[in-house]
Amino acid sequence: MADKIKDSKIIFVVGGPGSGKGTQCEKVVAKYGYTHLSSGDLLRAEVSSGSERGKQLQAIMQKGELVPLDTVLDMIKDAMIAKADVSKGYLIDGYPREVKQGEEFEKKIGKPCLLLYVDAKGETMVKRLMKRGETSGRSDDNEETIKKRLDLYYKATEPVIAFYESRGIVRKVDSELPVDEVFSQVSKAIDALK
């Protein structure tokens, strides 16, 4: 089964909370027929399914601990295999958070052909998230928490970007622009893939 996904197009999508990467992923799915996989969504879905694995994950997350890398990779891989027959490629959203995760992903699943770096200024992301907090009721959308999340995100992401930049597969997209202009940058990057 795993052979099916080995030769697929895999795109890592990296961007801070509020960078607009979710919106861009939706647009890619609509235009290119890719499958959008977010490790956060997969974890939440697994927990709400009430499965054995879901219960274990819930216990880990309730303690505020990080879910083991192997577990996350298994979930991504299962989701990829499930879509292998219909998918034109995969958007792996919010992953890898660190270089080691990227290396493990390549060992277990496959190499990315592109890393889309959806980048907005820190203050833009704060503004967008504050706005989302007004409507979403997400408790983690208040200013202090947001700034903390952004700090963590930058610390974690810089080495990842540098690692893939050395391979020449990073395409930085300026998401300060209107959504459609951002998407035309994204499309250019995807159209350039062989």
PDB file of C-alpha atoms in Angstrom:
ATOM      1  CA  MET A   1       0.000   0.000   0.000  1.00  0.00           C
ATOM      2  CA  ALA A   2       2.739   2.438   0.957  1.00  0.00           C
ATOM      3  CA  ASP A   3       4.211   2.207  -2.556  1.00  0.00           C
ATOM      4  CA  LYS A   4       1.133   3.966  -3.807  1.00  0.00           C
ATOM      5  CA  ILE A   5       2.079   7.196  -2.087  1.00  0.00           C
ATOM      6  CA  LYS A   6       5.825   7.023  -2.560  1.00  0.00           C
ATOM      7  CA  ASP A   7       5.752   8.724  -5.953  1.00  0.00           C
ATOM      8  CA  SER A   8       3.016  11.222  -5.153  1.00  0.00           C
ATOM      9  CA  LYS A   9       3.545  14.932  -5.120  1.00  0.00           C
ATOM     10  CA  ILE A  10       3.938  15.968  -1.510  1.00  0.00           C
ATOM     11  CA  ILE A  11       3.884  19.622  -0.536  1.00  0.00           C
ATOM     12  CA  PHE A  12       4.659  20.784   2.987  1.00  0.00           C
ATOM     13  CA  VAL A  13       2.691  23.931   3.846  1.00  0.00           C
ATOM     14  CA  VAL A  14       4.263  26.040   6.561  1.00  0.00           C
ATOM     15  CA  GLY A  15       2.864  29.285   7.905  1.00  0.00           C
ATOM     16  CA  GLY A  16       2.080  30.866  11.239  1.00  0.00           C
ATOM     17  CA  PRO A  17      -1.314  30.882  12.897  1.00  0.00           C
ATOM     18  CA  GLY A  18      -3.309  33.505  11.025  1.00  0.00           C
ATOM     19  CA  SER A  19      -1.013  33.471   7.992  1.00  0.00           C
ATOM     20  CA  GLY A  20      -3.925  32.420   5.790  1.00  0.00           C
ATOM     21  CA  LYS A  21      -2.452  29.057   4.865  1.00  0.00           C
ATOM     22  CA  GLY A  22      -5.760  27.278   5.505  1.00  0.00           C
ATOM     23  CA  THR A  23      -7.501  29.408   2.888  1.00  0.00           C
ATOM     24  CA  GLN A  24      -4.704  28.796   0.383  1.00  0.00           C
ATOM     25  CA  CYS A  25      -4.881  25.046   0.987  1.00  0.00           C
ATOM     26  CA  GLU A  26      -8.624  25.069   0.224  1.00  0.00           C
ATOM     27  CA  LYS A  27      -7.952  26.870  -3.048  1.00  0.00           C
ATOM     28  CA  VAL A  28      -5.258  24.355  -4.039  1.00  0.00           C
ATOM     29  CA  VAL A  29      -7.635  21.478  -3.329  1.00  0.00           C
ATOM     30  CA  ALA A  30     -10.308  23.071  -5.533  1.00  0.00           C
ATOM     31  CA  LYS A  31      -7.977  23.872  -8.434  1.00  0.00           C
ATOM     32  CA  TYR A  32      -5.532  20.948  -8.429  1.00  0.00           C
ATOM     33  CA  GLY A  33      -7.380  18.055  -6.785  1.00  0.00           C
ATOM     34  CA  TYR A  34      -4.839  17.674  -4.004  1.00  0.00           C
ATOM     35  CA  THR A  35      -5.723  16.205  -0.619  1.00  0.00           C
ATOM     36  CA  HIS A  36      -5.320  18.611   2.299  1.00  0.00           C
ATOM     37  CA  LEU A  37      -4.098  16.959   5.493  1.00  0.00           C
ATOM     38  CA  SER A  38      -3.588  18.898   8.686  1.00  0.00           C
ATOM     39  CA  SER A  39      -2.021  16.986  11.549  1.00  0.00           C
ATOM     40  CA  GLY A  40      -4.136  19.025  13.995  1.00  0.00           C
ATOM     41  CA  ASP A  41      -7.377  18.120  12.211  1.00  0.00           C
ATOM     42  CA  LEU A  42      -6.367  14.463  12.008  1.00  0.00           C
ATOM     43  CA  LEU A  43      -5.680  14.399  15.750  1.00  0.00           C
ATOM     44  CA  ARG A  44      -8.990  16.077  16.549  1.00  0.00           C
ATOM     45  CA  ALA A  45     -10.886  13.702  14.270  1.00  0.00           C
ATOM     46  CA  GLU A  46      -9.208  10.678  15.835  1.00  0.00           C
ATOM     47  CA  VAL A  47     -10.081  11.877  19.345  1.00  0.00           C
ATOM     48  CA  SER A  48     -13.719  12.544  18.474  1.00  0.00           C
ATOM     49  CA  SER A  49     -14.005   9.128  16.792  1.00  0.00           C
ATOM     50  CA  GLY A  50     -13.641   7.574  20.245  1.00  0.00           C
ATOM     51  CA  SER A  51     -11.247   4.922  18.904  1.00  0.00           C
ATOM     52  CA  GLU A  52      -8.611   3.290  21.082  1.00  0.00           C
ATOM     53  CA  ARG A  53      -5.929   5.470  19.523  1.00  0.00           C
ATOM     54  CA  GLY A  54      -8.196   8.485  19.986  1.00  0.00           C
ATOM     55  CA  LYS A  55      -8.531   7.812  23.719  1.00  0.00           C
ATOM     56  CA  GLN A  56      -4.764   7.532  24.117  1.00  0.00           C
ATOM     57  CA  LEU A  57      -4.252  10.768  22.224  1.00  0.00           C
ATOM     58  CA  GLN A  58      -6.818  12.583  24.309  1.00  0.00           C
ATOM     59  CA  ALA A  59      -5.052  11.538  27.506  1.00  0.00           C
ATOM     60  CA  ILE A  60      -1.733  12.814  26.164  1.00  0.00           C
ATOM     61  CA  MET A  61      -3.163  16.137  25.014  1.00  0.00           C
ATOM     62  CA  GLN A  62      -5.060  16.713  28.242  1.00  0.00           C
ATOM     63  CA  LYS A  63      -1.755  16.546  30.099  1.00  0.00           C
ATOM     64  CA  GLY A  64      -0.505  19.227  27.730  1.00  0.00           C
ATOM     65  CA  GLU A  65       2.084  16.845  26.301  1.00  0.00           C
ATOM     66  CA  LEU A  66       3.019  16.506  22.652  1.00  0.00           C
ATOM     67  CA  VAL A  67       1.686  13.554  20.734  1.00  0.00           C
ATOM     68  CA  PRO A  68       4.559  11.188  19.793  1.00  0.00           C
ATOM     69  CA  LEU A  69       5.999  11.794  16.352  1.00  0.00           C
ATOM     70  CA  ASP A  70       5.437   8.189  15.251  1.00  0.00           C
ATOM     71  CA  THR A  71       1.739   8.425  16.035  1.00  0.00           C
ATOM     72  CA  VAL A  72       1.323  11.624  14.033  1.00  0.00           C
ATOM     73  CA  LEU A  73       3.199  10.113  11.085  1.00  0.00           C
ATOM     74  CA  ASP A  74       1.107   6.940  11.178  1.00  0.00           C
ATOM     75  CA  MET A  75      -2.054   9.016  11.069  1.00  0.00           C
ATOM     76  CA  ILE A  76      -0.822  11.116   8.154  1.00  0.00           C
ATOM     77  CA  LYS A  77       0.289   8.002   6.301  1.00  0.00           C
ATOM     78  CA  ASP A  78      -3.046   6.219   6.857  1.00  0.00           C
ATOM     79  CA  ALA A  79      -4.907   9.280   5.612  1.00  0.00           C
ATOM     80  CA  MET A  80      -2.664   9.495   2.532  1.00  0.00           C
ATOM     81  CA  ILE A  81      -3.102   5.824   1.669  1.00  0.00           C
ATOM     82  CA  ALA A  82      -6.876   6.138   2.063  1.00  0.00           C
ATOM     83  CA  LYS A  83      -6.881   8.832  -0.630  1.00  0.00           C
ATOM     84  CA  ALA A  84      -4.149   7.381  -2.850  1.00  0.00           C
ATOM     85  CA  ASP A  85      -6.443   6.389  -5.707  1.00  0.00           C
ATOM     86  CA  VAL A  86      -8.172   9.729  -6.082  1.00  0.00           C
ATOM     87  CA  SER A  87      -5.553  12.251  -5.049  1.00  0.00           C
ATOM     88  CA  LYS A  88      -3.379  14.282  -7.422  1.00  0.00           C
ATOM     89  CA  GLY A  89      -1.031  15.100  -4.574  1.00  0.00           C
ATOM     90  CA  TYR A  90      -0.925  15.990  -0.900  1.00  0.00           C
ATOM     91  CA  LEU A  91      -0.760  19.199   1.076  1.00  0.00           C
ATOM     92  CA  ILE A  92       0.729  18.445   4.465  1.00  0.00           C
ATOM     93  CA  ASP A  93      -0.363  21.403   6.542  1.00  0.00           C
ATOM     94  CA  GLY A  94       1.443  22.586   9.657  1.00  0.00           C
ATOM     95  CA  TYR A  95       4.104  19.908   9.406  1.00  0.00           C
ATOM     96  CA  PRO A  96       7.036  19.475   9.907  1.00  0.00           C
ATOM     97  CA  ARG A  97       7.327  21.619  13.030  1.00  0.00           C
ATOM     98  CA  GLU A  98      10.994  20.713  13.372  1.00  0.00           C
ATOM     99  CA  VAL A  99      13.730  19.297  11.154  1.00  0.00           C
ATOM    100  CA  LYS A 100      13.621  15.869  12.795  1.00  0.00           C
ATOM    101  CA  GLN A 101       9.916  15.557  11.903  1.00  0.00           C
ATOM    102  CA  GLY A 102      10.736  16.293   8.286  1.00  0.00           C
ATOM    103  CA  GLU A 103      13.473  13.667   8.240  1.00  0.00           C
ATOM    104  CA  GLU A 104      11.206  11.037   9.820  1.00  0.00           C
ATOM    105  CA  PHE A 105       8.441  11.873   7.354  1.00  0.00           C
ATOM    106  CA  GLU A 106      10.818  11.208   4.468  1.00  0.00           C
ATOM    107  CA  LYS A 107      11.938   7.897   5.942  1.00  0.00           C
ATOM    108  CA  LYS A 108       8.416   6.656   6.562  1.00  0.00           C
ATOM    109  CA  ILE A 109       6.410   8.258   3.776  1.00  0.00           C
ATOM    110  CA  GLY A 110       8.265  10.180   1.093  1.00  0.00           C
ATOM    111  CA  LYS A 111      10.132  13.321   0.106  1.00  0.00           C
ATOM    112  CA  PRO A 112       8.384  16.657  -0.361  1.00  0.00           C
ATOM    113  CA  CYS A 113       8.804  18.236  -3.800  1.00  0.00           C
ATOM    114  CA  LEU A 114       7.944  21.683  -2.470  1.00  0.00           C
ATOM    115  CA  LEU A 115       7.683  23.584   0.782  1.00  0.00           C
ATOM    116  CA  LEU A 116       5.197  26.432   0.538  1.00  0.00           C
ATOM    117  CA  TYR A 117       6.065  29.049   3.112  1.00  0.00           C
ATOM    118  CA  VAL A 118       2.997  31.215   3.594  1.00  0.00           C
ATOM    119  CA  ASP A 119       4.437  34.229   5.300  1.00  0.00           C
ATOM    120  CA  ALA A 120       2.765  37.242   6.876  1.00  0.00           C
ATOM    121  CA  LYS A 121       4.156  39.842   9.278  1.00  0.00           C
ATOM    122  CA  GLY A 122       3.801  39.066  12.948  1.00  0.00           C
ATOM    123  CA  GLU A 123       1.482  41.994  13.571  1.00  0.00           C
ATOM    124  CA  THR A 124      -0.754  40.973  10.667  1.00  0.00           C
ATOM    125  CA  MET A 125      -1.148  37.493  12.109  1.00  0.00           C
ATOM    126  CA  VAL A 126      -1.953  38.916  15.547  1.00  0.00           C
ATOM    127  CA  LYS A 127      -4.622  41.182  14.027  1.00  0.00           C
ATOM    128  CA  ARG A 128      -6.176  38.344  12.030  1.00  0.00           C
ATOM    129  CA  LEU A 129      -6.243  36.022  15.024  1.00  0.00           C
ATOM    130  CA  MET A 130      -7.738  38.678  17.316  1.00  0.00           C
ATOM    131  CA  LYS A 131     -10.450  39.116  14.736  1.00  0.00           C
ATOM    132  CA  ARG A 132     -11.001  35.371  14.516  1.00  0.00           C
ATOM    133  CA  GLY A 133     -11.209  35.255  18.316  1.00  0.00           C
ATOM    134  CA  GLU A 134     -14.106  37.696  18.307  1.00  0.00           C
ATOM    135  CA  THR A 135     -16.155  35.322  16.179  1.00  0.00           C
ATOM    136  CA  SER A 136     -14.717  31.863  16.783  1.00  0.00           C
ATOM    137  CA  GLY A 137     -14.872  31.719  20.544  1.00  0.00           C
ATOM    138  CA  ARG A 138     -11.574  29.849  20.411  1.00  0.00           C
ATOM    139  CA  SER A 139     -10.119  30.407  23.846  1.00  0.00           C
ATOM    140  CA  ASP A 140      -6.576  30.486  22.473  1.00  0.00           C
ATOM    141  CA  ASP A 141      -7.319  33.573  20.356  1.00  0.00           C
ATOM    142  CA  ASN A 142      -6.446  36.293  22.883  1.00  0.00           C
ATOM    143  CA  GLU A 143      -3.533  38.655  22.382  1.00  0.00           C
ATOM    144  CA  GLU A 144      -1.137  37.304  24.978  1.00  0.00           C
ATOM    145  CA  THR A 145      -1.653  33.675  23.984  1.00  0.00           C
ATOM    146  CA  ILE A 146      -1.391  34.639  20.338  1.00  0.00           C
ATOM    147  CA  LYS A 147       1.977  36.361  20.812  1.00  0.00           C
ATOM    148  CA  LYS A 148       3.258  33.303  22.669  1.00  0.00           C
ATOM    149  CA  ARG A 149       2.088  31.022  19.885  1.00  0.00           C
ATOM    150  CA  LEU A 150       3.797  33.200  17.289  1.00  0.00           C
ATOM    151  CA  ASP A 151       7.077  33.219  19.211  1.00  0.00           C
ATOM    152  CA  LEU A 152       7.017  29.439  19.449  1.00  0.00           C
ATOM    153  CA  TYR A 153       6.124  29.173  15.802  1.00  0.00           C
ATOM    154  CA  TYR A 154       9.046  31.343  14.645  1.00  0.00           C
ATOM    155  CA  LYS A 155      11.551  29.556  16.863  1.00  0.00           C
ATOM    156  CA  ALA A 156      10.426  26.187  15.576  1.00  0.00           C
ATOM    157  CA  THR A 157      10.030  27.096  11.930  1.00  0.00           C
ATOM    158  CA  GLU A 158      13.255  28.941  11.128  1.00  0.00           C
ATOM    159  CA  PRO A 159      15.467  25.820  11.195  1.00  0.00           C
ATOM    160  CA  VAL A 160      12.888  23.898   9.108  1.00  0.00           C
ATOM    161  CA  ILE A 161      12.845  26.578   6.410  1.00  0.00           C
ATOM    162  CA  ALA A 162      16.655  26.708   6.406  1.00  0.00           C
ATOM    163  CA  PHE A 163      16.887  22.916   6.104  1.00  0.00           C
ATOM    164  CA  TYR A 164      14.665  22.795   3.007  1.00  0.00           C
ATOM    165  CA  GLU A 165      16.101  25.986   1.566  1.00  0.00           C
ATOM    166  CA  SER A 166      19.423  24.176   1.311  1.00  0.00           C
ATOM    167  CA  ARG A 167      17.625  21.778  -1.074  1.00  0.00           C
ATOM    168  CA  GLY A 168      16.119  24.594  -3.074  1.00  0.00           C
ATOM    169  CA  ILE A 169      12.484  23.532  -2.627  1.00  0.00           C
ATOM    170  CA  VAL A 170      11.186  26.432  -0.522  1.00  0.00           C
ATOM    171  CA  ARG A 171       8.803  28.894  -2.197  1.00  0.00           C
ATOM    172  CA  LYS A 172       7.968  31.856  -0.020  1.00  0.00           C
ATOM    173  CA  VAL A 173       4.543  33.354  -0.564  1.00  0.00           C
ATOM    174  CA  ASP A 174       3.707  36.840   0.693  1.00  0.00           C
ATOM    175  CA  SER A 175       0.318  36.515   2.350  1.00  0.00           C
ATOM    176  CA  GLU A 176       0.005  40.197   3.177  1.00  0.00           C
ATOM    177  CA  LEU A 177      -1.574  40.529  -0.274  1.00  0.00           C
ATOM    178  CA  PRO A 178      -5.239  39.952  -1.151  1.00  0.00           C
ATOM    179  CA  VAL A 179      -6.204  36.258  -1.156  1.00  0.00           C
ATOM    180  CA  ASP A 180      -6.336  35.903  -4.945  1.00  0.00           C
ATOM    181  CA  GLU A 181      -2.915  37.466  -5.436  1.00  0.00           C
ATOM    182  CA  VAL A 182      -1.485  35.135  -2.813  1.00  0.00           C
ATOM    183  CA  PHE A 183      -3.062  32.227  -4.660  1.00  0.00           C
ATOM    184  CA  SER A 184      -1.536  33.244  -7.963  1.00  0.00           C
ATOM    185  CA  GLN A 185       1.897  32.983  -6.280  1.00  0.00           C
ATOM    186  CA  VAL A 186       0.931  29.576  -4.908  1.00  0.00           C
ATOM    187  CA  SER A 187      -0.293  28.414  -8.327  1.00  0.00           C
ATOM    188  CA  LYS A 188       2.968  29.493  -9.968  1.00  0.00           C
ATOM    189  CA  ALA A 189       4.925  27.382  -7.511  1.00  0.00           C
ATOM    190  CA  ILE A 190       2.709  24.329  -8.092  1.00  0.00           C
ATOM    191  CA  ASP A 191       2.614  24.754 -11.880  1.00  0.00           C
ATOM    192  CA  ALA A 192       6.412  24.735 -11.903  1.00  0.00           C
ATOM    193  CA  LEU A 193       6.494  21.201 -10.445  1.00  0.00           C
ATOM    194  CA  LYS A 194       7.378  18.523 -12.933  1.00  0.00           C
TER     195      LYS A 194
END
